[in-house]
CSV table of C-alpha atoms in Angstrom, one decimal:
chain,number,residue,atom,x,y,z
A,1,MET,CA,157.8,-18.2,25.8
A,2,LYS,CA,158.1,-15.1,27.9
A,3,LYS,CA,155.3,-13.5,29.9
A,4,ILE,CA,155.7,-9.8,29.5
A,5,ASN,CA,152.9,-8.4,31.6
A,6,SER,CA,149.7,-9.5,33.3
A,7,CYS,CA,146.5,-8.0,34.5
A,8,THR,CA,143.9,-9.3,36.9
A,9,ILE,CA,140.5,-7.7,37.4
A,10,GLU,CA,138.1,-8.9,40.1
A,11,HIS,CA,136.5,-7.7,43.3
A,12,SER,CA,136.5,-4.1,42.0
A,13,LYS,CA,140.3,-4.0,41.6
A,14,ILE,CA,142.6,-3.9,38.7
A,15,ILE,CA,146.0,-5.4,39.4
A,16,VAL,CA,148.9,-5.1,36.9
A,17,ASN,CA,152.0,-7.2,37.5
A,18,ASP,CA,151.0,-7.7,41.2
A,19,GLU,CA,150.4,-3.9,41.8
A,20,VAL,CA,146.9,-2.5,42.4
A,21,ILE,CA,146.5,0.3,39.9
A,22,PHE,CA,142.8,0.9,40.5
A,23,GLU,CA,140.4,0.0,43.3
A,24,SER,CA,136.7,0.9,43.7
A,25,GLN,CA,134.0,0.5,46.3
A,26,ALA,CA,131.4,-0.1,43.5
A,27,GLU,CA,129.3,-3.2,44.1
A,28,LEU,CA,127.9,-3.4,40.5
A,29,PHE,CA,130.1,-4.2,37.6
A,30,SER,CA,128.6,-1.4,35.5
A,31,ASP,CA,129.6,1.2,38.2
A,32,PHE,CA,133.1,-0.3,38.6
A,33,ALA,CA,133.7,-0.3,34.8
A,34,LYS,CA,132.7,3.4,34.5
A,35,GLU,CA,135.0,4.4,37.3
A,36,ALA,CA,137.9,2.3,36.0
A,37,TYR,CA,137.4,3.8,32.5
A,38,LYS,CA,137.7,7.3,33.9
A,39,SER,CA,140.5,6.5,36.3
A,40,LEU,CA,142.6,4.9,33.5
A,41,HIS,CA,142.0,8.0,31.3
A,42,LEU,CA,140.8,6.0,28.4
A,43,ASN,CA,139.4,7.7,25.4
A,44,TYR,CA,137.3,5.3,23.4
A,45,PRO,CA,133.6,6.4,23.1
A,46,LYS,CA,132.5,3.0,21.9
A,47,PHE,CA,133.3,1.6,25.4
A,48,HIS,CA,130.0,3.0,26.7
A,49,LYS,CA,128.0,1.0,24.2
A,50,MET,CA,129.8,-2.3,24.9
A,51,ASP,CA,128.3,-5.2,26.9
A,52,HIS,CA,129.8,-6.1,30.2
A,53,LEU,CA,132.0,-8.9,28.9
A,54,SER,CA,133.5,-6.6,26.3
A,55,LYS,CA,134.1,-3.9,28.9
A,56,LEU,CA,135.8,-6.4,31.2
A,57,ALA,CA,138.1,-7.7,28.4
A,58,PHE,CA,138.7,-4.2,27.1
A,59,LEU,CA,139.7,-2.8,30.5
A,60,ALA,CA,142.1,-5.7,31.0
A,61,ALA,CA,143.6,-5.3,27.5
A,62,GLU,CA,144.0,-1.6,27.8
A,63,THR,CA,146.1,-1.9,30.9
A,64,LEU,CA,148.6,-4.0,29.0
A,65,LEU,CA,148.4,-2.7,25.4
A,66,GLN,CA,148.1,1.0,25.9
A,67,GLU,CA,149.1,3.1,22.9
A,68,ASP,CA,151.9,0.9,21.5
A,69,ASP,CA,151.6,-0.6,18.0
A,70,HIS,CA,149.8,-3.9,18.3
A,71,SER,CA,148.9,-4.6,14.7
A,72,ARG,CA,150.9,-7.8,15.0
A,73,THR,CA,149.5,-8.9,18.3
A,74,ALA,CA,147.2,-11.9,18.4
A,75,LEU,CA,144.3,-12.5,20.8
A,76,VAL,CA,143.5,-15.8,22.5
A,77,PHE,CA,140.8,-15.6,25.2
A,78,ALA,CA,138.5,-18.1,27.0
A,79,ASN,CA,135.8,-18.2,29.6
A,80,ARG,CA,133.1,-20.5,31.0
A,81,SER,CA,129.9,-18.6,30.4
A,82,SER,CA,130.4,-17.6,26.8
A,83,SER,CA,128.1,-14.5,26.3
A,84,LEU,CA,125.4,-15.9,28.5
A,85,ASP,CA,125.1,-12.6,30.5
A,86,THR,CA,124.3,-10.7,27.3
A,87,ASP,CA,122.2,-13.6,25.9
A,88,PHE,CA,119.8,-13.2,28.9
A,89,LYS,CA,119.6,-9.4,28.3
A,90,TYR,CA,118.8,-10.0,24.6
A,91,GLN,CA,116.1,-12.5,25.5
A,92,GLU,CA,114.6,-9.9,27.9
A,93,SER,CA,114.6,-7.3,25.1
A,94,ILE,CA,112.6,-9.8,23.0
A,95,ASN,CA,110.2,-10.6,25.9
A,96,SER,CA,109.6,-6.9,26.7
A,97,GLN,CA,108.5,-5.8,23.2
A,98,GLU,CA,104.9,-5.9,22.2
A,99,ASN,CA,105.6,-6.4,18.6
A,100,TYR,CA,108.7,-8.6,18.9
A,101,PHE,CA,111.4,-6.0,18.1
A,102,PRO,CA,114.5,-7.2,19.9
A,103,SER,CA,117.3,-4.8,20.5
A,104,PRO,CA,120.0,-4.9,17.7
A,105,ALA,CA,122.3,-3.0,20.1
A,106,VAL,CA,122.3,-6.0,22.5
A,107,PHE,CA,122.2,-8.7,19.7
A,108,VAL,CA,125.6,-7.6,18.5
A,109,TYR,CA,127.2,-8.9,21.7
A,110,THR,CA,125.6,-12.3,21.8
A,111,LEU,CA,128.8,-14.0,20.7
A,112,PRO,CA,131.8,-14.0,23.1
A,113,ASN,CA,134.3,-13.3,20.4
A,114,ILE,CA,132.9,-9.8,20.0
A,115,CYS,CA,134.9,-8.6,23.0
A,116,ILE,CA,138.2,-9.5,21.2
A,117,GLY,CA,136.8,-7.8,18.1
A,118,GLU,CA,136.4,-4.6,20.1
A,119,ILE,CA,140.1,-4.8,21.2
A,120,SER,CA,141.2,-5.7,17.6
A,121,ILE,CA,139.4,-2.6,16.2
A,122,LYS,CA,140.8,-0.3,18.8
A,123,HIS,CA,144.4,-1.4,18.2
A,124,GLN,CA,144.1,-2.2,14.5
A,125,MET,CA,145.2,-5.7,15.0
A,126,GLN,CA,145.6,-7.7,11.8
A,127,THR,CA,146.4,-11.2,13.0
A,128,GLU,CA,144.9,-14.3,14.6
A,129,ASN,CA,142.3,-14.3,17.3
A,130,ALA,CA,140.3,-17.0,19.0
A,131,PHE,CA,137.8,-17.2,21.9
A,132,PHE,CA,137.3,-20.6,23.6
A,133,VAL,CA,134.6,-21.7,25.9
A,134,LEU,CA,136.2,-24.0,28.6
A,135,ASP,CA,135.0,-25.4,31.9
A,136,GLU,CA,137.8,-23.7,33.7
A,137,PHE,CA,140.9,-21.5,33.1
A,138,ASP,CA,143.5,-23.7,31.3
A,139,GLU,CA,146.7,-21.7,31.1
A,140,GLU,CA,148.6,-24.6,29.5
A,141,PHE,CA,146.0,-24.9,26.7
A,142,LEU,CA,146.1,-21.1,26.0
A,143,ASP,CA,149.9,-21.0,26.1
A,144,ASP,CA,150.2,-24.0,23.7
A,145,TYR,CA,147.8,-22.4,21.3
A,146,SER,CA,149.6,-19.1,21.6
A,147,ARG,CA,153.0,-20.8,21.1
A,148,GLN,CA,151.7,-22.2,17.8
A,149,ILE,CA,150.7,-18.7,16.6
A,150,LEU,CA,154.0,-17.2,17.6
A,151,GLU,CA,156.1,-20.0,16.1
A,152,SER,CA,154.2,-19.8,12.8
A,153,GLY,CA,155.2,-16.1,12.5
A,154,LYS,CA,151.6,-15.0,12.3
A,155,ALA,CA,152.1,-12.7,15.3
A,156,GLU,CA,154.9,-11.1,17.3
A,157,LYS,CA,152.9,-11.1,20.6
A,158,VAL,CA,149.8,-12.8,21.9
A,159,LEU,CA,147.4,-11.3,24.5
A,160,CYS,CA,145.7,-14.2,26.1
A,161,GLY,CA,143.7,-15.1,29.1
A,162,TRP,CA,140.4,-15.6,30.9
A,163,THR,CA,137.5,-13.2,30.9
A,164,GLU,CA,134.6,-14.6,32.8
A,165,LEU,CA,131.5,-12.5,33.5
A,166,TYR,CA,128.0,-13.7,34.5
A,167,GLN,CA,125.7,-11.3,36.3
A,168,GLU,CA,127.8,-9.6,39.0
A,169,SER,CA,130.5,-12.3,39.1
A,170,TYR,CA,133.5,-11.4,37.0
A,171,LYS,CA,137.2,-12.1,36.7
A,172,ALA,CA,139.7,-11.3,34.0
A,173,PHE,CA,143.3,-12.6,34.0
A,174,VAL,CA,145.1,-11.7,30.8
A,175,TYR,CA,148.8,-11.7,30.0
A,176,LEU,CA,151.0,-10.7,27.1
A,177,LEU,CA,153.3,-13.4,25.6
A,178,THR,CA,156.2,-13.3,23.2
A,179,LEU,CA,158.9,-15.8,22.1
């Protein structure tokens, strides 16, 4: 397999193919994400409604996918915390309501695969996707899984990687693969 491009997001920086394309002084992920969205000149209003994990995955994906046709690109992501950051926010929305009316806007994001759903919708992807919860980043596992998808002919490319976010700790490392 051939790695076409890669993107790393951490410590308020976005690095594509070893080149810093955006850097911020923002301490909070929410501020960093807003600044990065503006700096990358993205135009996707749903971004502002996404949870933090989805924003992280979306920003990483957008730096690599851009406006090309990716209807035959598969997604294979993983992380350690699943959607725990959002799960806590959802629980808080339950606890804060007098009549037990939890927020449906938060509930939508209580599964980690929603972040790849957001990317799929934006790029009209019509192929395989998977989101794994692993103890640590396992590039060999992700590459093996991606190879199976590519060799089966179900996709022409695979965007895969690690998108971990819990509270203010975050890191994305995603890369685009082809045969």
